[in-house]
PDB file of C-alpha atoms in Angstrom:
ATOM      1  CA  UNK A   1     -33.263   4.082   5.500  1.00  0.00           C
ATOM      2  CA  UNK A   2     -33.898   7.456   7.168  1.00  0.00           C
ATOM      3  CA  UNK A   3     -33.925   5.804  10.607  1.00  0.00           C
ATOM      4  CA  UNK A   4     -30.588   4.162  10.061  1.00  0.00           C
ATOM      5  CA  UNK A   5     -29.154   7.412   8.773  1.00  0.00           C
ATOM      6  CA  UNK A   6     -30.145   8.963  12.095  1.00  0.00           C
ATOM      7  CA  UNK A   7     -28.587   6.064  13.991  1.00  0.00           C
ATOM      8  CA  UNK A   8     -25.178   6.738  12.509  1.00  0.00           C
ATOM      9  CA  UNK A   9     -25.329  10.412  13.389  1.00  0.00           C
ATOM     10  CA  UNK A  10     -22.486   9.942  15.838  1.00  0.00           C
ATOM     11  CA  UNK A  11     -20.163   9.516  12.895  1.00  0.00           C
ATOM     12  CA  UNK A  12     -21.182  12.792  11.331  1.00  0.00           C
ATOM     13  CA  UNK A  13     -18.305  15.175  10.974  1.00  0.00           C
ATOM     14  CA  UNK A  14     -20.154  18.129  12.449  1.00  0.00           C
ATOM     15  CA  UNK A  15     -21.489  16.276  15.491  1.00  0.00           C
ATOM     16  CA  UNK A  16     -21.005  18.316  18.655  1.00  0.00           C
ATOM     17  CA  UNK A  17     -22.211  21.364  20.487  1.00  0.00           C
ATOM     18  CA  UNK A  18     -23.751  24.159  18.365  1.00  0.00           C
ATOM     19  CA  UNK A  19     -20.881  26.511  19.157  1.00  0.00           C
ATOM     20  CA  UNK A  20     -18.374  23.925  17.926  1.00  0.00           C
ATOM     21  CA  UNK A  21     -20.311  23.460  14.701  1.00  0.00           C
ATOM     22  CA  UNK A  22     -20.515  27.210  14.202  1.00  0.00           C
ATOM     23  CA  UNK A  23     -16.794  27.629  14.847  1.00  0.00           C
ATOM     24  CA  UNK A  24     -16.040  24.833  12.381  1.00  0.00           C
ATOM     25  CA  UNK A  25     -18.119  26.514   9.680  1.00  0.00           C
ATOM     26  CA  UNK A  26     -16.414  29.845  10.290  1.00  0.00           C
ATOM     27  CA  UNK A  27     -12.923  28.402  10.030  1.00  0.00           C
ATOM     28  CA  UNK A  28     -13.856  26.326   6.992  1.00  0.00           C
ATOM     29  CA  UNK A  29     -15.156  29.533   5.410  1.00  0.00           C
ATOM     30  CA  UNK A  30     -11.851  31.230   6.167  1.00  0.00           C
ATOM     31  CA  UNK A  31      -9.961  28.382   4.499  1.00  0.00           C
ATOM     32  CA  UNK A  32     -12.263  28.540   1.461  1.00  0.00           C
ATOM     33  CA  UNK A  33     -11.710  32.288   1.111  1.00  0.00           C
ATOM     34  CA  UNK A  34      -7.936  31.830   1.479  1.00  0.00           C
ATOM     35  CA  UNK A  35      -7.919  29.025  -1.104  1.00  0.00           C
ATOM     36  CA  UNK A  36      -9.970  30.920  -3.686  1.00  0.00           C
ATOM     37  CA  UNK A  37      -7.930  34.070  -3.053  1.00  0.00           C
ATOM     38  CA  UNK A  38      -4.737  32.097  -3.621  1.00  0.00           C
ATOM     39  CA  UNK A  39      -6.087  30.668  -6.883  1.00  0.00           C
ATOM     40  CA  UNK A  40      -6.910  34.145  -8.146  1.00  0.00           C
ATOM     41  CA  UNK A  41      -3.610  35.868  -7.355  1.00  0.00           C
ATOM     42  CA  UNK A  42      -1.141  32.968  -7.635  1.00  0.00           C
ATOM     43  CA  UNK A  43      -0.072  33.697 -11.268  1.00  0.00           C
ATOM     44  CA  UNK A  44       1.069  37.160 -10.192  1.00  0.00           C
ATOM     45  CA  UNK A  45       3.214  35.756  -7.376  1.00  0.00           C
ATOM     46  CA  UNK A  46       4.473  32.384  -8.601  1.00  0.00           C
ATOM     47  CA  UNK A  47       5.433  30.645 -11.826  1.00  0.00           C
ATOM     48  CA  UNK A  48       2.079  29.469 -13.311  1.00  0.00           C
ATOM     49  CA  UNK A  49       3.347  26.012 -14.331  1.00  0.00           C
ATOM     50  CA  UNK A  50       4.558  25.394 -10.795  1.00  0.00           C
ATOM     51  CA  UNK A  51       1.170  26.371  -9.359  1.00  0.00           C
ATOM     52  CA  UNK A  52      -0.599  24.145 -11.887  1.00  0.00           C
ATOM     53  CA  UNK A  53       1.523  21.222 -10.733  1.00  0.00           C
ATOM     54  CA  UNK A  54       0.580  22.048  -7.139  1.00  0.00           C
ATOM     55  CA  UNK A  55      -3.109  22.012  -8.018  1.00  0.00           C
ATOM     56  CA  UNK A  56      -2.915  18.700  -9.890  1.00  0.00           C
ATOM     57  CA  UNK A  57      -1.248  16.984  -6.945  1.00  0.00           C
ATOM     58  CA  UNK A  58      -3.569  18.684  -4.465  1.00  0.00           C
ATOM     59  CA  UNK A  59      -6.582  17.235  -6.291  1.00  0.00           C
ATOM     60  CA  UNK A  60      -4.856  13.828  -6.429  1.00  0.00           C
ATOM     61  CA  UNK A  61      -4.200  13.894  -2.674  1.00  0.00           C
ATOM     62  CA  UNK A  62      -7.754  15.045  -1.902  1.00  0.00           C
ATOM     63  CA  UNK A  63      -9.118  12.186  -4.029  1.00  0.00           C
ATOM     64  CA  UNK A  64      -6.919   9.698  -2.181  1.00  0.00           C
ATOM     65  CA  UNK A  65      -8.004  11.144   1.157  1.00  0.00           C
ATOM     66  CA  UNK A  66     -11.631  10.473   0.240  1.00  0.00           C
ATOM     67  CA  UNK A  67     -10.742   6.780   0.282  1.00  0.00           C
ATOM     68  CA  UNK A  68      -8.331   6.492   3.200  1.00  0.00           C
ATOM     69  CA  UNK A  69      -9.449   9.391   5.373  1.00  0.00           C
ATOM     70  CA  UNK A  70     -13.209   9.052   5.072  1.00  0.00           C
ATOM     71  CA  UNK A  71     -13.691   5.380   4.177  1.00  0.00           C
ATOM     72  CA  UNK A  72     -10.733   3.802   5.953  1.00  0.00           C
ATOM     73  CA  UNK A  73      -9.337   2.000   2.889  1.00  0.00           C
ATOM     74  CA  UNK A  74      -5.587   2.207   2.289  1.00  0.00           C
ATOM     75  CA  UNK A  75      -4.685   1.861  -1.383  1.00  0.00           C
ATOM     76  CA  UNK A  76      -1.061   1.399  -2.429  1.00  0.00           C
ATOM     77  CA  UNK A  77      -2.020   1.535  -6.109  1.00  0.00           C
ATOM     78  CA  UNK A  78      -3.576   4.943  -6.730  1.00  0.00           C
ATOM     79  CA  UNK A  79      -0.777   5.820  -9.149  1.00  0.00           C
ATOM     80  CA  UNK A  80      -2.433   3.416 -11.610  1.00  0.00           C
ATOM     81  CA  UNK A  81      -5.448   5.726 -11.886  1.00  0.00           C
ATOM     82  CA  UNK A  82      -3.378   8.914 -11.913  1.00  0.00           C
ATOM     83  CA  UNK A  83      -0.866   7.682 -14.483  1.00  0.00           C
ATOM     84  CA  UNK A  84      -3.252   5.515 -16.507  1.00  0.00           C
ATOM     85  CA  UNK A  85      -5.621   8.439 -16.998  1.00  0.00           C
ATOM     86  CA  UNK A  86      -2.688  10.650 -18.027  1.00  0.00           C
ATOM     87  CA  UNK A  87      -1.755   8.234 -20.816  1.00  0.00           C
ATOM     88  CA  UNK A  88      -5.321   7.717 -22.039  1.00  0.00           C
ATOM     89  CA  UNK A  89      -6.071  11.446 -22.005  1.00  0.00           C
ATOM     90  CA  UNK A  90      -2.778  12.168 -23.781  1.00  0.00           C
ATOM     91  CA  UNK A  91      -3.499   9.552 -26.446  1.00  0.00           C
ATOM     92  CA  UNK A  92      -7.019  10.899 -26.958  1.00  0.00           C
ATOM     93  CA  UNK A  93      -5.687  14.438 -27.359  1.00  0.00           C
ATOM     94  CA  UNK A  94      -2.689  13.595 -29.540  1.00  0.00           C
ATOM     95  CA  UNK A  95      -3.876  10.719 -31.734  1.00  0.00           C
ATOM     96  CA  UNK A  96      -7.659  10.943 -31.726  1.00  0.00           C
ATOM     97  CA  UNK A  97      -7.685  14.722 -31.904  1.00  0.00           C
ATOM     98  CA  UNK A  98     -10.086  15.220 -29.000  1.00  0.00           C
ATOM     99  CA  UNK A  99     -10.625  18.757 -27.675  1.00  0.00           C
ATOM    100  CA  UNK A 100      -9.113  19.423 -24.219  1.00  0.00           C
ATOM    101  CA  UNK A 101     -12.205  18.899 -22.065  1.00  0.00           C
ATOM    102  CA  UNK A 102     -13.206  15.734 -23.914  1.00  0.00           C
ATOM    103  CA  UNK A 103      -9.679  14.371 -23.612  1.00  0.00           C
ATOM    104  CA  UNK A 104      -9.660  15.016 -19.861  1.00  0.00           C
ATOM    105  CA  UNK A 105     -13.119  13.446 -19.559  1.00  0.00           C
ATOM    106  CA  UNK A 106     -11.890  10.358 -21.452  1.00  0.00           C
ATOM    107  CA  UNK A 107      -9.000   9.890 -19.027  1.00  0.00           C
ATOM    108  CA  UNK A 108     -11.313  10.405 -16.061  1.00  0.00           C
ATOM    109  CA  UNK A 109     -13.813   7.822 -17.334  1.00  0.00           C
ATOM    110  CA  UNK A 110     -10.990   5.360 -17.938  1.00  0.00           C
ATOM    111  CA  UNK A 111      -9.802   5.836 -14.349  1.00  0.00           C
ATOM    112  CA  UNK A 112     -13.352   5.293 -13.072  1.00  0.00           C
ATOM    113  CA  UNK A 113     -13.670   2.062 -15.088  1.00  0.00           C
ATOM    114  CA  UNK A 114     -10.262   0.878 -13.903  1.00  0.00           C
ATOM    115  CA  UNK A 115     -11.256   1.789 -10.350  1.00  0.00           C
ATOM    116  CA  UNK A 116     -14.362  -0.340 -10.648  1.00  0.00           C
ATOM    117  CA  UNK A 117     -12.319  -3.310 -11.921  1.00  0.00           C
ATOM    118  CA  UNK A 118      -9.620  -2.978  -9.238  1.00  0.00           C
ATOM    119  CA  UNK A 119     -12.090  -2.167  -6.470  1.00  0.00           C
ATOM    120  CA  UNK A 120     -14.321  -5.116  -7.293  1.00  0.00           C
ATOM    121  CA  UNK A 121     -11.401  -7.422  -6.570  1.00  0.00           C
ATOM    122  CA  UNK A 122      -9.760  -5.526  -3.727  1.00  0.00           C
ATOM    123  CA  UNK A 123     -12.795  -4.957  -1.469  1.00  0.00           C
ATOM    124  CA  UNK A 124     -13.113  -8.717  -1.040  1.00  0.00           C
ATOM    125  CA  UNK A 125     -10.290  -8.383   1.484  1.00  0.00           C
ATOM    126  CA  UNK A 126      -9.534  -5.978   4.327  1.00  0.00           C
ATOM    127  CA  UNK A 127      -6.527  -4.298   5.898  1.00  0.00           C
ATOM    128  CA  UNK A 128      -3.079  -5.077   4.562  1.00  0.00           C
ATOM    129  CA  UNK A 129      -4.511  -7.654   2.144  1.00  0.00           C
ATOM    130  CA  UNK A 130      -6.624  -4.939   0.505  1.00  0.00           C
ATOM    131  CA  UNK A 131      -3.552  -2.689   0.233  1.00  0.00           C
ATOM    132  CA  UNK A 132      -1.408  -5.461  -1.274  1.00  0.00           C
ATOM    133  CA  UNK A 133      -4.054  -6.308  -3.876  1.00  0.00           C
ATOM    134  CA  UNK A 134      -4.216  -2.679  -5.003  1.00  0.00           C
ATOM    135  CA  UNK A 135      -0.408  -2.560  -5.208  1.00  0.00           C
ATOM    136  CA  UNK A 136      -0.231  -5.771  -7.249  1.00  0.00           C
ATOM    137  CA  UNK A 137      -2.894  -4.631  -9.708  1.00  0.00           C
ATOM    138  CA  UNK A 138      -1.222  -1.234 -10.005  1.00  0.00           C
ATOM    139  CA  UNK A 139       2.057  -2.937 -10.915  1.00  0.00           C
ATOM    140  CA  UNK A 140       0.232  -4.767 -13.700  1.00  0.00           C
ATOM    141  CA  UNK A 141      -0.948  -1.399 -15.006  1.00  0.00           C
ATOM    142  CA  UNK A 142       2.615  -0.079 -14.791  1.00  0.00           C
ATOM    143  CA  UNK A 143       3.883  -3.069 -16.796  1.00  0.00           C
ATOM    144  CA  UNK A 144       1.224  -2.468 -19.468  1.00  0.00           C
ATOM    145  CA  UNK A 145       2.135   1.210 -19.649  1.00  0.00           C
ATOM    146  CA  UNK A 146       5.765   0.201 -20.148  1.00  0.00           C
ATOM    147  CA  UNK A 147       5.028  -2.375 -22.860  1.00  0.00           C
ATOM    148  CA  UNK A 148       2.084  -1.081 -24.898  1.00  0.00           C
ATOM    149  CA  UNK A 149       3.201   0.557 -28.147  1.00  0.00           C
ATOM    150  CA  UNK A 150       1.133   3.757 -27.921  1.00  0.00           C
ATOM    151  CA  UNK A 151       2.614   4.810 -24.550  1.00  0.00           C
ATOM    152  CA  UNK A 152       6.138   5.431 -25.824  1.00  0.00           C
ATOM    153  CA  UNK A 153       7.707   3.012 -23.361  1.00  0.00           C
ATOM    154  CA  UNK A 154      10.485   4.502 -21.252  1.00  0.00           C
ATOM    155  CA  UNK A 155      10.333   7.741 -23.259  1.00  0.00           C
ATOM    156  CA  UNK A 156       6.743   8.381 -22.240  1.00  0.00           C
ATOM    157  CA  UNK A 157       3.984   9.931 -24.315  1.00  0.00           C
ATOM    158  CA  UNK A 158       5.331  13.230 -25.580  1.00  0.00           C
ATOM    159  CA  UNK A 159       3.982  16.122 -27.617  1.00  0.00           C
ATOM    160  CA  UNK A 160       0.454  16.156 -26.198  1.00  0.00           C
ATOM    161  CA  UNK A 161      -1.300  19.209 -27.699  1.00  0.00           C
ATOM    162  CA  UNK A 162      -3.142  21.605 -25.410  1.00  0.00           C
ATOM    163  CA  UNK A 163      -5.510  22.768 -28.129  1.00  0.00           C
ATOM    164  CA  UNK A 164      -8.268  25.319 -27.691  1.00  0.00           C
ATOM    165  CA  UNK A 165     -10.803  25.288 -24.871  1.00  0.00           C
ATOM    166  CA  UNK A 166     -14.367  25.580 -26.186  1.00  0.00           C
ATOM    167  CA  UNK A 167     -12.872  26.160 -29.624  1.00  0.00           C
ATOM    168  CA  UNK A 168     -11.530  29.668 -29.074  1.00  0.00           C
ATOM    169  CA  UNK A 169      -9.470  29.845 -25.827  1.00  0.00           C
ATOM    170  CA  UNK A 170      -5.850  29.069 -26.669  1.00  0.00           C
ATOM    171  CA  UNK A 171      -4.501  26.900 -23.850  1.00  0.00           C
ATOM    172  CA  UNK A 172      -0.957  27.486 -25.038  1.00  0.00           C
ATOM    173  CA  UNK A 173      -1.276  30.855 -23.320  1.00  0.00           C
ATOM    174  CA  UNK A 174      -0.020  30.404 -19.729  1.00  0.00           C
ATOM    175  CA  UNK A 175      -2.809  32.344 -18.016  1.00  0.00           C
ATOM    176  CA  UNK A 176      -5.552  30.623 -20.012  1.00  0.00           C
ATOM    177  CA  UNK A 177      -4.081  27.235 -19.120  1.00  0.00           C
ATOM    178  CA  UNK A 178      -3.665  28.228 -15.482  1.00  0.00           C
ATOM    179  CA  UNK A 179      -7.222  29.375 -14.910  1.00  0.00           C
ATOM    180  CA  UNK A 180      -8.537  26.279 -16.691  1.00  0.00           C
ATOM    181  CA  UNK A 181      -6.540  24.082 -14.301  1.00  0.00           C
ATOM    182  CA  UNK A 182      -7.669  26.198 -11.338  1.00  0.00           C
ATOM    183  CA  UNK A 183     -11.306  25.748 -12.383  1.00  0.00           C
ATOM    184  CA  UNK A 184     -10.862  21.970 -12.776  1.00  0.00           C
ATOM    185  CA  UNK A 185      -9.222  21.746  -9.354  1.00  0.00           C
ATOM    186  CA  UNK A 186     -11.935  23.823  -7.723  1.00  0.00           C
ATOM    187  CA  UNK A 187     -14.729  21.765  -9.300  1.00  0.00           C
ATOM    188  CA  UNK A 188     -13.059  18.495  -8.288  1.00  0.00           C
ATOM    189  CA  UNK A 189     -12.445  19.718  -4.752  1.00  0.00           C
ATOM    190  CA  UNK A 190     -16.039  20.940  -4.432  1.00  0.00           C
ATOM    191  CA  UNK A 191     -17.250  17.508  -5.535  1.00  0.00           C
ATOM    192  CA  UNK A 192     -15.129  15.900  -2.798  1.00  0.00           C
ATOM    193  CA  UNK A 193     -16.387  18.433  -0.240  1.00  0.00           C
ATOM    194  CA  UNK A 194     -19.995  17.713  -1.207  1.00  0.00           C
ATOM    195  CA  UNK A 195     -19.454  13.952  -1.010  1.00  0.00           C
ATOM    196  CA  UNK A 196     -17.970  14.257   2.472  1.00  0.00           C
ATOM    197  CA  UNK A 197     -20.929  16.294   3.744  1.00  0.00           C
ATOM    198  CA  UNK A 198     -23.643  14.223   2.057  1.00  0.00           C
ATOM    199  CA  UNK A 199     -25.557  11.323   3.649  1.00  0.00           C
ATOM    200  CA  UNK A 200     -23.438   9.044   1.476  1.00  0.00           C
ATOM    201  CA  UNK A 201     -20.302  10.548   3.017  1.00  0.00           C
ATOM    202  CA  UNK A 202     -21.655  10.024   6.519  1.00  0.00           C
ATOM    203  CA  UNK A 203     -22.221   6.347   5.746  1.00  0.00           C
ATOM    204  CA  UNK A 204     -18.625   6.096   4.535  1.00  0.00           C
ATOM    205  CA  UNK A 205     -17.425   7.556   7.830  1.00  0.00           C
ATOM    206  CA  UNK A 206     -19.642   5.118   9.716  1.00  0.00           C
ATOM    207  CA  UNK A 207     -18.005   2.260   7.825  1.00  0.00           C
ATOM    208  CA  UNK A 208     -14.589   3.671   8.676  1.00  0.00           C
ATOM    209  CA  UNK A 209     -15.382   3.932  12.385  1.00  0.00           C
ATOM    210  CA  UNK A 210     -17.397   0.754  12.913  1.00  0.00           C
ATOM    211  CA  UNK A 211     -18.013  -1.440   9.896  1.00  0.00           C
ATOM    212  CA  UNK A 212     -19.920  -4.207  11.755  1.00  0.00           C
ATOM    213  CA  UNK A 213     -22.367  -1.657  13.134  1.00  0.00           C
ATOM    214  CA  UNK A 214     -22.927  -0.086   9.705  1.00  0.00           C
ATOM    215  CA  UNK A 215     -23.565  -3.579   8.372  1.00  0.00           C
ATOM    216  CA  UNK A 216     -26.013  -4.308  11.188  1.00  0.00           C
ATOM    217  CA  UNK A 217     -27.943  -1.142  10.326  1.00  0.00           C
ATOM    218  CA  UNK A 218     -28.715  -2.598   6.912  1.00  0.00           C
ATOM    219  CA  UNK A 219     -26.151  -0.891   4.720  1.00  0.00           C
ATOM    220  CA  UNK A 220     -24.548  -2.803   1.866  1.00  0.00           C
ATOM    221  CA  UNK A 221     -21.019  -2.068   3.042  1.00  0.00           C
ATOM    222  CA  UNK A 222     -19.263  -3.570   0.029  1.00  0.00           C
ATOM    223  CA  UNK A 223     -21.342  -1.490  -2.360  1.00  0.00           C
ATOM    224  CA  UNK A 224     -20.521   1.722  -0.497  1.00  0.00           C
ATOM    225  CA  UNK A 225     -16.828   0.811  -0.424  1.00  0.00           C
ATOM    226  CA  UNK A 226     -16.819   0.086  -4.155  1.00  0.00           C
ATOM    227  CA  UNK A 227     -18.565   3.338  -4.985  1.00  0.00           C
ATOM    228  CA  UNK A 228     -16.101   5.266  -2.808  1.00  0.00           C
ATOM    229  CA  UNK A 229     -13.211   3.511  -4.552  1.00  0.00           C
ATOM    230  CA  UNK A 230     -14.590   4.366  -8.008  1.00  0.00           C
ATOM    231  CA  UNK A 231     -15.153   8.018  -7.071  1.00  0.00           C
ATOM    232  CA  UNK A 232     -11.663   8.298  -5.628  1.00  0.00           C
ATOM    233  CA  UNK A 233     -10.150   6.660  -8.726  1.00  0.00           C
ATOM    234  CA  UNK A 234     -12.120   8.928 -11.079  1.00  0.00           C
ATOM    235  CA  UNK A 235     -11.001  12.087  -9.273  1.00  0.00           C
ATOM    236  CA  UNK A 236      -7.407  10.841  -9.225  1.00  0.00           C
ATOM    237  CA  UNK A 237      -7.783  10.262 -12.974  1.00  0.00           C
ATOM    238  CA  UNK A 238      -9.074  13.816 -13.395  1.00  0.00           C
ATOM    239  CA  UNK A 239      -5.900  15.067 -11.709  1.00  0.00           C
ATOM    240  CA  UNK A 240      -3.673  12.853 -13.876  1.00  0.00           C
ATOM    241  CA  UNK A 241      -5.424  13.842 -17.110  1.00  0.00           C
ATOM    242  CA  UNK A 242      -5.088  17.515 -16.242  1.00  0.00           C
ATOM    243  CA  UNK A 243      -1.396  17.111 -15.428  1.00  0.00           C
ATOM    244  CA  UNK A 244      -0.796  15.460 -18.816  1.00  0.00           C
ATOM    245  CA  UNK A 245      -2.425  18.431 -20.533  1.00  0.00           C
ATOM    246  CA  UNK A 246      -0.412  20.948 -18.496  1.00  0.00           C
ATOM    247  CA  UNK A 247       2.992  19.393 -19.151  1.00  0.00           C
ATOM    248  CA  UNK A 248       2.054  17.951 -22.575  1.00  0.00           C
ATOM    249  CA  UNK A 249       3.697  14.749 -21.402  1.00  0.00           C
ATOM    250  CA  UNK A 250       2.789  11.491 -19.659  1.00  0.00           C
ATOM    251  CA  UNK A 251       5.640   9.531 -18.109  1.00  0.00           C
ATOM    252  CA  UNK A 252       6.241   6.239 -16.347  1.00  0.00           C
ATOM    253  CA  UNK A 253       6.765   8.188 -13.133  1.00  0.00           C
ATOM    254  CA  UNK A 254       3.052   9.012 -13.098  1.00  0.00           C
ATOM    255  CA  UNK A 255       2.161   5.299 -12.910  1.00  0.00           C
ATOM    256  CA  UNK A 256       5.052   4.111 -10.721  1.00  0.00           C
ATOM    257  CA  UNK A 257       4.438   2.765  -7.215  1.00  0.00           C
ATOM    258  CA  UNK A 258       6.539   5.614  -5.832  1.00  0.00           C
ATOM    259  CA  UNK A 259       3.798   8.028  -6.923  1.00  0.00           C
ATOM    260  CA  UNK A 260       1.369   6.091  -4.718  1.00  0.00           C
ATOM    261  CA  UNK A 261       3.812   6.536  -1.845  1.00  0.00           C
ATOM    262  CA  UNK A 262       4.061  10.275  -2.472  1.00  0.00           C
ATOM    263  CA  UNK A 263       0.312  10.793  -2.350  1.00  0.00           C
ATOM    264  CA  UNK A 264       0.166   8.863   0.932  1.00  0.00           C
ATOM    265  CA  UNK A 265       2.903  11.140   2.269  1.00  0.00           C
ATOM    266  CA  UNK A 266       1.014  14.269   1.166  1.00  0.00           C
ATOM    267  CA  UNK A 267      -2.191  13.089   2.820  1.00  0.00           C
ATOM    268  CA  UNK A 268      -0.596  12.081   6.124  1.00  0.00           C
ATOM    269  CA  UNK A 269       1.522  15.222   6.258  1.00  0.00           C
ATOM    270  CA  UNK A 270      -1.447  17.541   5.789  1.00  0.00           C
ATOM    271  CA  UNK A 271      -3.883  15.543   7.876  1.00  0.00           C
ATOM    272  CA  UNK A 272      -5.692  12.341   6.993  1.00  0.00           C
ATOM    273  CA  UNK A 273      -9.457  12.617   7.350  1.00  0.00           C
ATOM    274  CA  UNK A 274      -9.421  16.417   7.192  1.00  0.00           C
ATOM    275  CA  UNK A 275     -10.895  18.469   4.367  1.00  0.00           C
ATOM    276  CA  UNK A 276      -8.024  20.811   3.567  1.00  0.00           C
ATOM    277  CA  UNK A 277      -5.157  18.682   4.916  1.00  0.00           C
ATOM    278  CA  UNK A 278      -4.255  16.906   1.654  1.00  0.00           C
ATOM    279  CA  UNK A 279      -4.119  20.266  -0.145  1.00  0.00           C
ATOM    280  CA  UNK A 280      -1.706  21.669   2.451  1.00  0.00           C
ATOM    281  CA  UNK A 281       0.366  18.466   2.435  1.00  0.00           C
ATOM    282  CA  UNK A 282       0.672  18.402  -1.350  1.00  0.00           C
ATOM    283  CA  UNK A 283       1.710  22.058  -1.415  1.00  0.00           C
ATOM    284  CA  UNK A 284       4.484  21.364   1.116  1.00  0.00           C
ATOM    285  CA  UNK A 285       5.825  18.271  -0.668  1.00  0.00           C
ATOM    286  CA  UNK A 286       5.787  19.767  -4.174  1.00  0.00           C
ATOM    287  CA  UNK A 287       7.281  23.047  -2.931  1.00  0.00           C
ATOM    288  CA  UNK A 288      10.102  21.155  -1.207  1.00  0.00           C
ATOM    289  CA  UNK A 289      10.764  19.121  -4.357  1.00  0.00           C
ATOM    290  CA  UNK A 290      11.101  22.294  -6.410  1.00  0.00           C
ATOM    291  CA  UNK A 291      13.075  24.292  -3.851  1.00  0.00           C
ATOM    292  CA  UNK A 292      15.562  21.464  -3.241  1.00  0.00           C
ATOM    293  CA  UNK A 293      15.795  20.150  -6.792  1.00  0.00           C
ATOM    294  CA  UNK A 294      19.411  21.268  -6.954  1.00  0.00           C
ATOM    295  CA  UNK A 295      20.549  18.653  -4.432  1.00  0.00           C
ATOM    296  CA  UNK A 296      19.377  15.732  -6.571  1.00  0.00           C
ATOM    297  CA  UNK A 297      18.159  12.559  -4.926  1.00  0.00           C
ATOM    298  CA  UNK A 298      18.943  13.989  -1.483  1.00  0.00           C
ATOM    299  CA  UNK A 299      15.629  15.817  -1.725  1.00  0.00           C
ATOM    300  CA  UNK A 300      13.934  12.537  -0.795  1.00  0.00           C
ATOM    301  CA  UNK A 301      15.992  12.440   2.404  1.00  0.00           C
ATOM    302  CA  UNK A 302      14.877  15.960   3.295  1.00  0.00           C
ATOM    303  CA  UNK A 303      11.232  15.159   2.563  1.00  0.00           C
ATOM    304  CA  UNK A 304      11.502  11.962   4.575  1.00  0.00           C
ATOM    305  CA  UNK A 305      12.996  13.851   7.508  1.00  0.00           C
ATOM    306  CA  UNK A 306      10.250  16.462   7.267  1.00  0.00           C
ATOM    307  CA  UNK A 307       7.649  13.713   7.309  1.00  0.00           C
ATOM    308  CA  UNK A 308       9.186  12.055  10.372  1.00  0.00           C
ATOM    309  CA  UNK A 309       9.308  15.386  12.202  1.00  0.00           C
ATOM    310  CA  UNK A 310       5.680  16.128  11.367  1.00  0.00           C
ATOM    311  CA  UNK A 311       4.554  12.662  12.437  1.00  0.00           C
ATOM    312  CA  UNK A 312       6.325  13.097  15.784  1.00  0.00           C
ATOM    313  CA  UNK A 313       5.136  16.666  16.345  1.00  0.00           C
ATOM    314  CA  UNK A 314       1.784  16.625  14.537  1.00  0.00           C
ATOM    315  CA  UNK A 315       0.266  13.164  14.873  1.00  0.00           C
ATOM    316  CA  UNK A 316      -2.987  14.322  13.271  1.00  0.00           C
ATOM    317  CA  UNK A 317      -1.183  16.092  10.453  1.00  0.00           C
ATOM    318  CA  UNK A 318      -0.691  19.835  10.161  1.00  0.00           C
ATOM    319  CA  UNK A 319      -4.343  20.709   9.543  1.00  0.00           C
ATOM    320  CA  UNK A 320      -5.563  18.087  12.027  1.00  0.00           C
ATOM    321  CA  UNK A 321      -3.422  19.593  14.779  1.00  0.00           C
ATOM    322  CA  UNK A 322      -4.562  23.084  13.813  1.00  0.00           C
ATOM    323  CA  UNK A 323      -8.181  21.977  14.173  1.00  0.00           C
ATOM    324  CA  UNK A 324      -7.375  20.530  17.609  1.00  0.00           C
ATOM    325  CA  UNK A 325      -5.730  23.774  18.734  1.00  0.00           C
ATOM    326  CA  UNK A 326      -8.716  25.764  17.488  1.00  0.00           C
ATOM    327  CA  UNK A 327     -11.028  23.301  19.284  1.00  0.00           C
ATOM    328  CA  UNK A 328     -13.167  22.640  16.239  1.00  0.00           C
ATOM    329  CA  UNK A 329     -14.546  19.377  14.929  1.00  0.00           C
ATOM    330  CA  UNK A 330     -13.206  19.539  11.403  1.00  0.00           C
ATOM    331  CA  UNK A 331     -11.151  21.632   9.048  1.00  0.00           C
TER     332      UNK A 331
END
């Protein structure tokens, strides 16, 4: 296996001249410092609930990018994992009386299991057929969320308690809740970063670039795809479970197909296949939604126009184009 890992070195993200690799590490370090600095000072500058929403969607977009940007699989049904986990976590917290971390873990595990079930069926096909299968299965999940008695139907699951973290940290306090969400986001994002830069991540990128060659090198392509799908679903579920805890509410919007479209928009806007692109894209979309909330449904027109402009001007996404201008391999 070590020989074949060497053979796919051309797909490695940091392939290139030493100076390019060094420059990439420097700029990635700058982005990490900026991100952590933002997490630390954000409550003093912005409304904490707004920032928590940003972080939940940023983690959701980064999880989706792991699948489309680094594996080459386009899912139109990721809202099923995001919304499904929100409902399961909310039910575990409200009805079963689980503590916050256990409730979030329950939603995440549910999303992973659902990801395995959906992925096992979807990876049998490629391209648009794969995308349509994920959309169809996600619509089944949406129908179940609408009809099952414990979800609250069109009213959603309301009154989810935040509880106490580790038994003594009151999450009803805004700052305590914020830094808990920030820690969850940072852990989830670090997991994605580690996956991308691991040998497993390099195999995923090899599959994205040239699946027949990866198959010829002896890799079980379907197994790698399924594992990537499950990991992406689990991390999307982590984001959805956290959002349910933050807003103490799980709604049909979380599981609707439009949510899958929004996460695609966030990823493409920031830069598909980049590390920090989905975070930047999600920040832009959520910020626009909040800033333009007063104009009603016209906000979608503005966001759509912004997306079209970015696609025309920044074909690699905002972060992708920035990396090109800086002449670095990845960002």
